[in-house]
Each structure stands twice: as structure tokens, then as C-alpha cells.
């Protein structure tokens, strides 16, 4: 792909789901590479801990406590970035929920709706609000967190799998819309990672057998590089390469 540790000095990055897990460590990586990080999540304690760590390492962050079901709130992020910076260099659309592991016929309507609201509608609303800001950057980079579940569609993972398939399709459409511009849009399959979400999905699993989110974040970081050329692809962290999930023509 490109250099492992890109120089992001002077660049602006927005990370959702930055209060813990993969988003937390990706926010740290981006800040360590020189970016000013706008960190979004609901849990203020997690955001403050991130802020402390970033500042202790000499970096800089802006905290945005927000529930991503608040669509008007998402719109306000775009307006605020426009007013203060006029552009955005990196978007990491990472926040997501699992919902429930259950047969589709047993899923409660409110749980299904919440998975779609946060994972799909929230991601689309975020894309809509930052699209002009990323286009205004000389090298806009969008990184959208997907999952192997989007393709494996295993029994009992229905709502989550459907939401990730939707997110990936959006990322690919967006990449196609912008392929002749400087903006590069890619999805990421981080693979099983030692986080709260994974523990909820697989309670019997020993977390020590899984990669730490800091390792996964370090592998995703190069997708934020201004030197990146790929767009419309899925970066598979485990395989450490881009893949293209497409029906044969
Ligand atoms: P975690 O559960 O550890 O973290 C999820 C993050 O999303 C938290 O920061 C949480 O913040 C935020 N979030 C959840 N709901 C909302 C909301 N309503 N509003 C704002 N923020 C919200 O998950 P992971 O780090 O494991 O997952 C990160 C991404 O990676 C997800 O998109 C997930 O689907 C994907 N992924 C993870 C895998 C894994 O094995 N861990 C495997 C494949 C994909 P807060 O609660 O503070 O709001």
C-alpha cells in the first residue's frame, strides 16, 4: 500500500467511536502521526482519557460527546468543521453496535432499528455532512469500518451483517462517485479484535487470543496517508492487503 507511518502533520481527522476499542487507538495513532483529532462518542470519560493520552504525547484533540442517533447533531459537526477549518482531511467512520446475536425471527424491532440507525443511517448522515469538507482537502481520506460479517452472513448475525453490507455498499458507491477526485474512500475489515463488542458477540472466547485494538489500529493508519492511491476497496487487516468483494461480471 503505502508508508506504514504516514506524516499527518497539520491534517484534520474525525474519528467516531473514539471512546474505546478500535476507534480509540486509531484516534491515538492519527494524533501521534501529527493530525488534530476530532473524537466523537457518547462516553465522556473515554473521550477524556483519550484526550489525556494524546496531549501527554504532544498531540491535540477536540472532543465531541454525541449520540450518533442524533442526526441533527451529526449535521452540526459538519457545519462546525466548515466554520472552523473549512475542510476535513480524514474521516474514520468507526462507531457501531452489534445489536444481538439471535435468529432473525427473534430479533426485537427496537434492537433491529437501533443497529440500522447507528451503523447505517448514522454513517450515511456523517458521509453526507463531511463529503464537501473531504472534497475540499487536497488529499481527503475516508475509512469506513465494515466487518467480515458483511460477507459471511452467518446464522444469528443477521442485523449486524445486513448493516455492515449496507455500509460497505455505501463506501463503494461513494468511492465511485469521487474516483476522479483527490478523495479516496475505502472500507476496512479489522478482523476479530479484543474489544467490548467482540466480547459481547463471543462471550466464551478468551480475549487474550485476539489482537489488541492498538495493533489493529496501527495497520489501519496507512489508509489515512495522503500518498494512498487505492479507492473503493476493502482493506483486510488480517491479510494486510486490499481485497475486492464483487460478483464476477
Ligand atoms: P466497541 O464496542 O469497543 O466500540 C464502539 C465504539 O462506538 C465506542 O467508542 C462507542 O462509544 C461508539 N458508539 C456506539 N454507539 C454509539 C452511538 N450511539 N453514538 C456514538 N458512538 C457510539 O467496538 P469495536 O472497537 O470492536 O468496533 C469498532 C468498529 O469495528 C465497529 O464498526 C465494528 O462493527 C467494527 N468491527 C469490530 C470487530 C471486532 O472484532 N471488534 C470485527 C469487525 C468489525 P460510546 O459507547 O461511548 O458512544
PDB file of C-alpha atoms and ligand atoms in Angstrom:
ATOM      1  CA  UNK A   1       0.000   0.000   0.000  1.00  0.00           C
ATOM      2  CA  UNK A   2       1.899   2.998   1.265  1.00  0.00           C
ATOM      3  CA  UNK A   3       4.181   4.037   4.119  1.00  0.00           C
ATOM      4  CA  UNK A   4       3.358   2.380   7.464  1.00  0.00           C
ATOM      5  CA  UNK A   5       3.559   5.607   9.485  1.00  0.00           C
ATOM      6  CA  UNK A   6       2.270   8.468   7.350  1.00  0.00           C
ATOM      7  CA  UNK A   7       3.124  12.051   8.212  1.00  0.00           C
ATOM      8  CA  UNK A   8      -0.186  13.697   9.084  1.00  0.00           C
ATOM      9  CA  UNK A   9       1.267  16.922  10.472  1.00  0.00           C
ATOM     10  CA  UNK A  10      -1.236  19.758  10.086  1.00  0.00           C
ATOM     11  CA  UNK A  11      -4.035  17.451   8.929  1.00  0.00           C
ATOM     12  CA  UNK A  12      -7.502  17.192  10.461  1.00  0.00           C
ATOM     13  CA  UNK A  13      -9.091  13.815  11.268  1.00  0.00           C
ATOM     14  CA  UNK A  14     -12.591  12.972  12.526  1.00  0.00           C
ATOM     15  CA  UNK A  15     -12.999   9.630  14.334  1.00  0.00           C
ATOM     16  CA  UNK A  16     -16.343   8.254  15.526  1.00  0.00           C
ATOM     17  CA  UNK A  17     -16.465   5.683  18.291  1.00  0.00           C
ATOM     18  CA  UNK A  18     -13.279   7.138  19.746  1.00  0.00           C
ATOM     19  CA  UNK A  19     -14.112   6.432  23.405  1.00  0.00           C
ATOM     20  CA  UNK A  20     -12.857   2.811  23.356  1.00  0.00           C
ATOM     21  CA  UNK A  21     -11.838  -0.121  21.180  1.00  0.00           C
ATOM     22  CA  UNK A  22     -10.501   0.269  17.651  1.00  0.00           C
ATOM     23  CA  UNK A  23     -11.633   3.911  17.323  1.00  0.00           C
ATOM     24  CA  UNK A  24      -9.788   4.923  20.499  1.00  0.00           C
ATOM     25  CA  UNK A  25      -6.478   3.516  19.321  1.00  0.00           C
ATOM     26  CA  UNK A  26      -6.902   4.765  15.767  1.00  0.00           C
ATOM     27  CA  UNK A  27      -7.506   8.256  17.153  1.00  0.00           C
ATOM     28  CA  UNK A  28      -4.271   7.909  19.152  1.00  0.00           C
ATOM     29  CA  UNK A  29      -2.351   6.721  16.078  1.00  0.00           C
ATOM     30  CA  UNK A  30      -3.672   9.608  13.972  1.00  0.00           C
ATOM     31  CA  UNK A  31      -2.710  12.131  16.652  1.00  0.00           C
ATOM     32  CA  UNK A  32       0.741  10.566  17.059  1.00  0.00           C
ATOM     33  CA  UNK A  33       1.209  10.923  13.293  1.00  0.00           C
ATOM     34  CA  UNK A  34       0.537  14.660  13.682  1.00  0.00           C
ATOM     35  CA  UNK A  35      -3.195  15.031  12.959  1.00  0.00           C
ATOM     36  CA  UNK A  36      -5.561  17.140  15.017  1.00  0.00           C
ATOM     37  CA  UNK A  37      -8.239  14.618  16.012  1.00  0.00           C
ATOM     38  CA  UNK A  38     -11.932  15.357  16.417  1.00  0.00           C
ATOM     39  CA  UNK A  39     -13.079  12.497  18.646  1.00  0.00           C
ATOM     40  CA  UNK A  40     -16.776  11.567  18.703  1.00  0.00           C
ATOM     41  CA  UNK A  41     -18.618   9.173  21.067  1.00  0.00           C
ATOM     42  CA  UNK A  42     -21.167   9.239  23.886  1.00  0.00           C
ATOM     43  CA  UNK A  43     -18.903   8.308  26.817  1.00  0.00           C
ATOM     44  CA  UNK A  44     -17.236  11.486  28.049  1.00  0.00           C
ATOM     45  CA  UNK A  45     -14.893   9.547  30.384  1.00  0.00           C
ATOM     46  CA  UNK A  46     -13.475   7.557  27.458  1.00  0.00           C
ATOM     47  CA  UNK A  47     -13.029  10.691  25.356  1.00  0.00           C
ATOM     48  CA  UNK A  48     -11.271  12.480  28.228  1.00  0.00           C
ATOM     49  CA  UNK A  49      -8.922   9.567  28.768  1.00  0.00           C
ATOM     50  CA  UNK A  50      -8.093   9.685  25.048  1.00  0.00           C
ATOM     51  CA  UNK A  51      -7.551  13.434  25.240  1.00  0.00           C
ATOM     52  CA  UNK A  52      -5.170  12.994  28.207  1.00  0.00           C
ATOM     53  CA  UNK A  53      -3.166  10.357  26.327  1.00  0.00           C
ATOM     54  CA  UNK A  54      -2.998  12.401  23.125  1.00  0.00           C
ATOM     55  CA  UNK A  55      -1.897  15.548  24.986  1.00  0.00           C
ATOM     56  CA  UNK A  56       0.681  13.645  27.056  1.00  0.00           C
ATOM     57  CA  UNK A  57       2.222  12.517  23.751  1.00  0.00           C
ATOM     58  CA  UNK A  58       2.325  16.119  22.470  1.00  0.00           C
ATOM     59  CA  UNK A  59      -0.780  15.899  20.259  1.00  0.00           C
ATOM     60  CA  UNK A  60      -4.038  17.734  20.035  1.00  0.00           C
ATOM     61  CA  UNK A  61      -7.730  16.773  20.053  1.00  0.00           C
ATOM     62  CA  UNK A  62     -11.230  18.214  20.070  1.00  0.00           C
ATOM     63  CA  UNK A  63     -13.848  16.168  21.938  1.00  0.00           C
ATOM     64  CA  UNK A  64     -17.407  15.889  20.658  1.00  0.00           C
ATOM     65  CA  UNK A  65     -19.716  13.968  23.007  1.00  0.00           C
ATOM     66  CA  UNK A  66     -22.566  12.916  20.714  1.00  0.00           C
ATOM     67  CA  UNK A  67     -25.032  10.084  20.265  1.00  0.00           C
ATOM     68  CA  UNK A  68     -24.908   9.109  16.597  1.00  0.00           C
ATOM     69  CA  UNK A  69     -28.651   8.521  16.553  1.00  0.00           C
ATOM     70  CA  UNK A  70     -28.896  12.329  16.830  1.00  0.00           C
ATOM     71  CA  UNK A  71     -28.945  13.101  13.108  1.00  0.00           C
ATOM     72  CA  UNK A  72     -29.175  16.883  13.570  1.00  0.00           C
ATOM     73  CA  UNK A  73     -26.163  16.602  15.885  1.00  0.00           C
ATOM     74  CA  UNK A  74     -24.205  14.862  13.122  1.00  0.00           C
ATOM     75  CA  UNK A  75     -25.118  17.687  10.731  1.00  0.00           C
ATOM     76  CA  UNK A  76     -23.821  20.188  13.289  1.00  0.00           C
ATOM     77  CA  UNK A  77     -20.391  18.504  13.273  1.00  0.00           C
ATOM     78  CA  UNK A  78     -20.064  19.211   9.548  1.00  0.00           C
ATOM     79  CA  UNK A  79     -21.167  22.817   9.987  1.00  0.00           C
ATOM     80  CA  UNK A  80     -18.724  23.354  12.877  1.00  0.00           C
ATOM     81  CA  UNK A  81     -15.786  21.882  10.936  1.00  0.00           C
ATOM     82  CA  UNK A  82     -16.683  24.045   7.949  1.00  0.00           C
ATOM     83  CA  UNK A  83     -16.755  27.174  10.088  1.00  0.00           C
ATOM     84  CA  UNK A  84     -13.501  26.475  11.940  1.00  0.00           C
ATOM     85  CA  UNK A  85     -11.331  24.679   9.379  1.00  0.00           C
ATOM     86  CA  UNK A  86     -13.135  24.808   6.013  1.00  0.00           C
ATOM     87  CA  UNK A  87     -12.086  21.228   5.168  1.00  0.00           C
ATOM     88  CA  UNK A  88     -11.519  17.758   6.582  1.00  0.00           C
ATOM     89  CA  UNK A  89      -8.594  15.519   5.646  1.00  0.00           C
ATOM     90  CA  UNK A  90      -9.509  12.180   7.246  1.00  0.00           C
ATOM     91  CA  UNK A  91     -12.814  10.577   8.201  1.00  0.00           C
ATOM     92  CA  UNK A  92     -12.862   7.374  10.251  1.00  0.00           C
ATOM     93  CA  UNK A  93     -16.479   6.150  10.359  1.00  0.00           C
ATOM     94  CA  UNK A  94     -15.881   3.565  13.058  1.00  0.00           C
ATOM     95  CA  UNK A  95     -18.706   3.755  15.625  1.00  0.00           C
ATOM     96  CA  UNK A  96     -21.004   0.780  15.536  1.00  0.00           C
ATOM     97  CA  UNK A  97     -23.026  -1.642  17.619  1.00  0.00           C
ATOM     98  CA  UNK A  98     -23.588  -5.384  17.400  1.00  0.00           C
ATOM     99  CA  UNK A  99     -27.223  -5.417  18.449  1.00  0.00           C
ATOM    100  CA  UNK A 100     -27.984  -9.003  19.324  1.00  0.00           C
ATOM    101  CA  UNK A 101     -26.852 -12.453  18.241  1.00  0.00           C
ATOM    102  CA  UNK A 102     -30.163 -14.208  17.587  1.00  0.00           C
ATOM    103  CA  UNK A 103     -32.256 -15.788  14.848  1.00  0.00           C
ATOM    104  CA  UNK A 104     -33.781 -13.073  12.643  1.00  0.00           C
ATOM    105  CA  UNK A 105     -37.275 -14.114  13.646  1.00  0.00           C
ATOM    106  CA  UNK A 106     -36.459 -13.464  17.309  1.00  0.00           C
ATOM    107  CA  UNK A 107     -34.871 -10.029  16.959  1.00  0.00           C
ATOM    108  CA  UNK A 108     -36.860  -7.276  18.660  1.00  0.00           C
ATOM    109  CA  UNK A 109     -37.890  -4.466  16.325  1.00  0.00           C
ATOM    110  CA  UNK A 110     -36.307  -1.799  18.537  1.00  0.00           C
ATOM    111  CA  UNK A 111     -32.949  -3.625  18.505  1.00  0.00           C
ATOM    112  CA  UNK A 112     -33.009  -4.001  14.714  1.00  0.00           C
ATOM    113  CA  UNK A 113     -33.924  -0.327  14.304  1.00  0.00           C
ATOM    114  CA  UNK A 114     -31.090   0.759  16.617  1.00  0.00           C
ATOM    115  CA  UNK A 115     -28.481  -1.269  14.718  1.00  0.00           C
ATOM    116  CA  UNK A 116     -29.636   0.302  11.461  1.00  0.00           C
ATOM    117  CA  UNK A 117     -29.848   3.814  12.978  1.00  0.00           C
ATOM    118  CA  UNK A 118     -26.281   3.811  14.333  1.00  0.00           C
ATOM    119  CA  UNK A 119     -24.454   1.592  11.845  1.00  0.00           C
ATOM    120  CA  UNK A 120     -26.201   2.601   8.621  1.00  0.00           C
ATOM    121  CA  UNK A 121     -28.206   5.834   8.862  1.00  0.00           C
ATOM    122  CA  UNK A 122     -25.669   7.474  11.199  1.00  0.00           C
ATOM    123  CA  UNK A 123     -22.827   6.545   8.847  1.00  0.00           C
ATOM    124  CA  UNK A 124     -24.715   7.885   5.829  1.00  0.00           C
ATOM    125  CA  UNK A 125     -25.568  11.099   7.669  1.00  0.00           C
ATOM    126  CA  UNK A 126     -21.912  11.516   8.592  1.00  0.00           C
ATOM    127  CA  UNK A 127     -20.851  10.923   4.983  1.00  0.00           C
ATOM    128  CA  UNK A 128     -23.388  13.489   3.824  1.00  0.00           C
ATOM    129  CA  UNK A 129     -22.170  16.176   6.203  1.00  0.00           C
ATOM    130  CA  UNK A 130     -18.418  15.696   5.637  1.00  0.00           C
ATOM    131  CA  UNK A 131     -18.443  14.905   1.902  1.00  0.00           C
ATOM    132  CA  UNK A 132     -17.944  18.555   0.824  1.00  0.00           C
ATOM    133  CA  UNK A 133     -15.271  19.009   3.518  1.00  0.00           C
ATOM    134  CA  UNK A 134     -13.305  15.943   2.373  1.00  0.00           C
ATOM    135  CA  UNK A 135     -13.573  17.124  -1.234  1.00  0.00           C
ATOM    136  CA  UNK A 136     -12.128  20.469  -0.106  1.00  0.00           C
ATOM    137  CA  UNK A 137      -8.996  18.695   1.172  1.00  0.00           C
ATOM    138  CA  UNK A 138      -6.048  18.206  -1.184  1.00  0.00           C
ATOM    139  CA  UNK A 139      -5.991  14.517  -0.163  1.00  0.00           C
ATOM    140  CA  UNK A 140      -9.247  13.568   1.608  1.00  0.00           C
ATOM    141  CA  UNK A 141      -9.252  10.042   3.021  1.00  0.00           C
ATOM    142  CA  UNK A 142     -12.350   8.172   4.226  1.00  0.00           C
ATOM    143  CA  UNK A 143     -12.023   4.951   6.210  1.00  0.00           C
ATOM    144  CA  UNK A 144     -15.281   3.110   6.862  1.00  0.00           C
ATOM    145  CA  UNK A 145     -15.293   0.230   9.350  1.00  0.00           C
ATOM    146  CA  UNK A 146     -17.018  -2.842   7.969  1.00  0.00           C
ATOM    147  CA  UNK A 147     -16.777  -6.474   9.056  1.00  0.00           C
ATOM    148  CA  UNK A 148     -16.265  -9.944   7.621  1.00  0.00           C
ATOM    149  CA  UNK A 149     -19.881 -10.484   8.736  1.00  0.00           C
ATOM    150  CA  UNK A 150     -20.988  -8.387   5.748  1.00  0.00           C
ATOM    151  CA  UNK A 151     -19.918 -11.297   3.533  1.00  0.00           C
ATOM    152  CA  UNK A 152     -20.066 -14.385   5.738  1.00  0.00           C
ATOM    153  CA  UNK A 153     -23.660 -13.555   6.815  1.00  0.00           C
ATOM    154  CA  UNK A 154     -23.502 -16.307   9.442  1.00  0.00           C
ATOM    155  CA  UNK A 155     -26.549 -17.640  11.269  1.00  0.00           C
ATOM    156  CA  UNK A 156     -27.736 -15.313  14.079  1.00  0.00           C
ATOM    157  CA  UNK A 157     -25.618 -12.349  12.939  1.00  0.00           C
ATOM    158  CA  UNK A 158     -28.405 -11.057  10.625  1.00  0.00           C
ATOM    159  CA  UNK A 159     -28.978  -7.432  11.745  1.00  0.00           C
ATOM    160  CA  UNK A 160     -25.273  -6.671  12.171  1.00  0.00           C
ATOM    161  CA  UNK A 161     -24.317  -8.448   8.915  1.00  0.00           C
ATOM    162  CA  UNK A 162     -27.003  -6.556   6.989  1.00  0.00           C
ATOM    163  CA  UNK A 163     -25.852  -3.239   8.476  1.00  0.00           C
ATOM    164  CA  UNK A 164     -22.216  -3.863   7.516  1.00  0.00           C
ATOM    165  CA  UNK A 165     -23.157  -4.968   3.980  1.00  0.00           C
ATOM    166  CA  UNK A 166     -25.064  -1.679   3.679  1.00  0.00           C
ATOM    167  CA  UNK A 167     -22.133   0.358   4.967  1.00  0.00           C
ATOM    168  CA  UNK A 168     -19.746  -1.318   2.533  1.00  0.00           C
ATOM    169  CA  UNK A 169     -22.084  -0.714  -0.392  1.00  0.00           C
ATOM    170  CA  UNK A 170     -22.285   2.964   0.586  1.00  0.00           C
ATOM    171  CA  UNK A 171     -18.495   3.223   0.804  1.00  0.00           C
ATOM    172  CA  UNK A 172     -18.145   1.691  -2.667  1.00  0.00           C
ATOM    173  CA  UNK A 173     -20.800   3.954  -4.204  1.00  0.00           C
ATOM    174  CA  UNK A 174     -19.149   6.986  -2.599  1.00  0.00           C
ATOM    175  CA  UNK A 175     -15.746   5.876  -3.899  1.00  0.00           C
ATOM    176  CA  UNK A 176     -17.176   5.512  -7.410  1.00  0.00           C
ATOM    177  CA  UNK A 177     -18.767   8.971  -7.215  1.00  0.00           C
ATOM    178  CA  UNK A 178     -15.431  10.502  -6.267  1.00  0.00           C
ATOM    179  CA  UNK A 179     -12.967   8.340  -8.209  1.00  0.00           C
ATOM    180  CA  UNK A 180     -11.797  11.239 -10.375  1.00  0.00           C
ATOM    181  CA  UNK A 181     -11.093  13.456  -7.370  1.00  0.00           C
ATOM    182  CA  UNK A 182      -8.359  13.522  -4.756  1.00  0.00           C
ATOM    183  CA  UNK A 183     -10.707  11.822  -2.256  1.00  0.00           C
ATOM    184  CA  UNK A 184     -10.012   8.112  -1.581  1.00  0.00           C
ATOM    185  CA  UNK A 185     -12.700   6.018   0.148  1.00  0.00           C
ATOM    186  CA  UNK A 186     -12.088   2.530   1.484  1.00  0.00           C
ATOM    187  CA  UNK A 187     -13.805   0.072   3.803  1.00  0.00           C
ATOM    188  CA  UNK A 188     -11.887  -1.920   6.413  1.00  0.00           C
ATOM    189  CA  UNK A 189     -12.452  -5.398   7.786  1.00  0.00           C
ATOM    190  CA  UNK A 190     -10.487  -5.263  11.057  1.00  0.00           C
ATOM    191  CA  UNK A 191     -10.985  -8.966  11.818  1.00  0.00           C
ATOM    192  CA  UNK A 192     -11.731 -10.306  15.298  1.00  0.00           C
ATOM    193  CA  UNK A 193     -10.275  -7.778  17.759  1.00  0.00           C
ATOM    194  CA  UNK A 194     -10.076  -7.697  21.558  1.00  0.00           C
ATOM    195  CA  UNK A 195     -12.830  -5.159  22.279  1.00  0.00           C
ATOM    196  CA  UNK A 196     -16.102  -4.839  24.174  1.00  0.00           C
ATOM    197  CA  UNK A 197     -18.094  -5.548  21.013  1.00  0.00           C
ATOM    198  CA  UNK A 198     -16.249  -8.797  20.326  1.00  0.00           C
ATOM    199  CA  UNK A 199     -16.700  -9.913  23.957  1.00  0.00           C
ATOM    200  CA  UNK A 200     -20.432  -9.326  23.620  1.00  0.00           C
ATOM    201  CA  UNK A 201     -20.590 -11.368  20.411  1.00  0.00           C
ATOM    202  CA  UNK A 202     -18.385 -14.217  21.649  1.00  0.00           C
ATOM    203  CA  UNK A 203     -18.640 -14.374  25.467  1.00  0.00           C
ATOM    204  CA  UNK A 204     -16.970 -17.804  25.642  1.00  0.00           C
ATOM    205  CA  UNK A 205     -13.855 -16.709  23.765  1.00  0.00           C
ATOM    206  CA  UNK A 206     -10.565 -15.967  25.536  1.00  0.00           C
ATOM    207  CA  UNK A 207      -9.830 -12.310  24.634  1.00  0.00           C
ATOM    208  CA  UNK A 208      -6.096 -12.954  25.057  1.00  0.00           C
ATOM    209  CA  UNK A 209      -6.198 -14.988  21.822  1.00  0.00           C
ATOM    210  CA  UNK A 210      -7.217 -11.906  19.814  1.00  0.00           C
ATOM    211  CA  UNK A 211      -5.128  -8.975  18.568  1.00  0.00           C
ATOM    212  CA  UNK A 212      -5.250  -5.866  20.752  1.00  0.00           C
ATOM    213  CA  UNK A 213      -7.048  -2.909  19.145  1.00  0.00           C
ATOM    214  CA  UNK A 214      -3.794  -0.925  19.189  1.00  0.00           C
ATOM    215  CA  UNK A 215      -2.226  -3.485  16.786  1.00  0.00           C
ATOM    216  CA  UNK A 216      -5.260  -3.345  14.507  1.00  0.00           C
ATOM    217  CA  UNK A 217      -5.285   0.471  14.568  1.00  0.00           C
ATOM    218  CA  UNK A 218      -1.614   0.619  13.553  1.00  0.00           C
ATOM    219  CA  UNK A 219      -2.424  -1.459  10.463  1.00  0.00           C
ATOM    220  CA  UNK A 220      -5.365   0.752   9.507  1.00  0.00           C
ATOM    221  CA  UNK A 221      -3.440   4.027   9.916  1.00  0.00           C
ATOM    222  CA  UNK A 222      -1.778   3.979   6.432  1.00  0.00           C
ATOM    223  CA  UNK A 223      -5.242   4.312   4.876  1.00  0.00           C
ATOM    224  CA  UNK A 224      -5.177   7.916   6.124  1.00  0.00           C
ATOM    225  CA  UNK A 225      -1.988   8.685   4.215  1.00  0.00           C
ATOM    226  CA  UNK A 226      -2.062  11.463   1.605  1.00  0.00           C
ATOM    227  CA  UNK A 227       0.008   9.058  -0.551  1.00  0.00           C
ATOM    228  CA  UNK A 228      -2.715   6.392  -0.661  1.00  0.00           C
ATOM    229  CA  UNK A 229      -3.887   5.625  -4.198  1.00  0.00           C
ATOM    230  CA  UNK A 230      -6.485   2.852  -3.670  1.00  0.00           C
ATOM    231  CA  UNK A 231     -10.198   3.673  -3.545  1.00  0.00           C
ATOM    232  CA  UNK A 232     -13.431   1.670  -3.448  1.00  0.00           C
ATOM    233  CA  UNK A 233     -11.720  -1.367  -1.906  1.00  0.00           C
ATOM    234  CA  UNK A 234     -11.875  -3.282   1.345  1.00  0.00           C
ATOM    235  CA  UNK A 235      -8.722  -3.406   3.422  1.00  0.00           C
ATOM    236  CA  UNK A 236      -8.441  -6.740   5.218  1.00  0.00           C
ATOM    237  CA  UNK A 237      -6.353  -6.194   8.350  1.00  0.00           C
ATOM    238  CA  UNK A 238      -5.575  -9.882   8.965  1.00  0.00           C
ATOM    239  CA  UNK A 239      -4.336 -10.378   5.402  1.00  0.00           C
ATOM    240  CA  UNK A 240      -2.752  -6.904   5.460  1.00  0.00           C
ATOM    241  CA  UNK A 241      -3.961  -6.184   1.924  1.00  0.00           C
ATOM    242  CA  UNK A 242      -6.817  -4.733  -0.101  1.00  0.00           C
ATOM    243  CA  UNK A 243      -9.482  -7.089  -1.418  1.00  0.00           C
ATOM    244  CA  UNK A 244     -12.386  -6.561  -3.771  1.00  0.00           C
ATOM    245  CA  UNK A 245     -15.612  -8.376  -2.958  1.00  0.00           C
ATOM    246  CA  UNK A 246     -17.528  -8.341  -6.227  1.00  0.00           C
ATOM    247  CA  UNK A 247     -19.740 -10.656  -8.213  1.00  0.00           C
ATOM    248  CA  UNK A 248     -17.967 -11.719 -11.412  1.00  0.00           C
ATOM    249  CA  UNK A 249     -19.151  -9.562 -14.334  1.00  0.00           C
TER     250      UNK A 249
HETATM  251  P1  LIG B   1     -16.522  -1.132  20.714  1.00  0.00           P
HETATM  252  O1  LIG B   1     -17.849  -1.616  21.170  1.00  0.00           O
HETATM  253  O2  LIG B   1     -15.325  -1.433  21.523  1.00  0.00           O
HETATM  254  O3  LIG B   1     -16.584   0.454  20.479  1.00  0.00           O
HETATM  255  C1  LIG B   1     -17.635   1.000  19.754  1.00  0.00           C
HETATM  256  C2  LIG B   1     -17.486   2.499  19.694  1.00  0.00           C
HETATM  257  O4  LIG B   1     -18.651   3.016  19.017  1.00  0.00           O
HETATM  258  C3  LIG B   1     -17.427   3.126  21.066  1.00  0.00           C
HETATM  259  O5  LIG B   1     -16.487   4.169  21.093  1.00  0.00           O
HETATM  260  C4  LIG B   1     -18.827   3.658  21.243  1.00  0.00           C
HETATM  261  O6  LIG B   1     -18.802   4.838  22.045  1.00  0.00           O
HETATM  262  C5  LIG B   1     -19.221   4.026  19.815  1.00  0.00           C
HETATM  263  N1  LIG B   1     -20.671   4.075  19.701  1.00  0.00           N
HETATM  264  C6  LIG B   1     -21.549   3.049  19.817  1.00  0.00           C
HETATM  265  N2  LIG B   1     -22.792   3.508  19.753  1.00  0.00           N
HETATM  266  C7  LIG B   1     -22.719   4.847  19.597  1.00  0.00           C
HETATM  267  C8  LIG B   1     -23.674   5.898  19.493  1.00  0.00           C
HETATM  268  N3  LIG B   1     -24.996   5.666  19.557  1.00  0.00           N
HETATM  269  N4  LIG B   1     -23.239   7.165  19.342  1.00  0.00           N
HETATM  270  C9  LIG B   1     -21.907   7.422  19.305  1.00  0.00           C
HETATM  271  N5  LIG B   1     -20.960   6.487  19.395  1.00  0.00           N
HETATM  272  C10 LIG B   1     -21.360   5.208  19.555  1.00  0.00           C
HETATM  273  O7  LIG B   1     -16.370  -1.677  19.218  1.00  0.00           O
HETATM  274  P2  LIG B   1     -15.080  -2.061  18.344  1.00  0.00           P
HETATM  275  O8  LIG B   1     -13.967  -1.160  18.636  1.00  0.00           O
HETATM  276  O9  LIG B   1     -14.919  -3.518  18.454  1.00  0.00           O
HETATM  277  O10 LIG B   1     -15.656  -1.787  16.879  1.00  0.00           O
HETATM  278  C11 LIG B   1     -15.285  -0.676  16.095  1.00  0.00           C
HETATM  279  C12 LIG B   1     -15.776  -0.928  14.678  1.00  0.00           C
HETATM  280  O11 LIG B   1     -15.137  -2.097  14.156  1.00  0.00           O
HETATM  281  C13 LIG B   1     -17.277  -1.192  14.586  1.00  0.00           C
HETATM  282  O12 LIG B   1     -17.823  -0.564  13.444  1.00  0.00           O
HETATM  283  C14 LIG B   1     -17.353  -2.713  14.454  1.00  0.00           C
HETATM  284  O13 LIG B   1     -18.522  -3.112  13.792  1.00  0.00           O
HETATM  285  C15 LIG B   1     -16.099  -2.999  13.659  1.00  0.00           C
HETATM  286  N6  LIG B   1     -15.621  -4.377  13.809  1.00  0.00           N
HETATM  287  C16 LIG B   1     -15.140  -4.847  15.014  1.00  0.00           C
HETATM  288  C17 LIG B   1     -14.688  -6.139  15.127  1.00  0.00           C
HETATM  289  C18 LIG B   1     -14.155  -6.689  16.423  1.00  0.00           C
HETATM  290  O14 LIG B   1     -13.845  -7.893  16.490  1.00  0.00           O
HETATM  291  N7  LIG B   1     -14.027  -5.899  17.475  1.00  0.00           N
HETATM  292  C19 LIG B   1     -14.703  -7.065  13.978  1.00  0.00           C
HETATM  293  C20 LIG B   1     -15.244  -6.486  12.777  1.00  0.00           C
HETATM  294  C21 LIG B   1     -15.661  -5.194  12.710  1.00  0.00           C
HETATM  295  P3  LIG B   1     -19.855   5.203  23.203  1.00  0.00           P
HETATM  296  O15 LIG B   1     -20.438   3.926  23.726  1.00  0.00           O
HETATM  297  O16 LIG B   1     -19.020   5.961  24.157  1.00  0.00           O
HETATM  298  O17 LIG B   1     -20.861   6.068  22.500  1.00  0.00           O
END
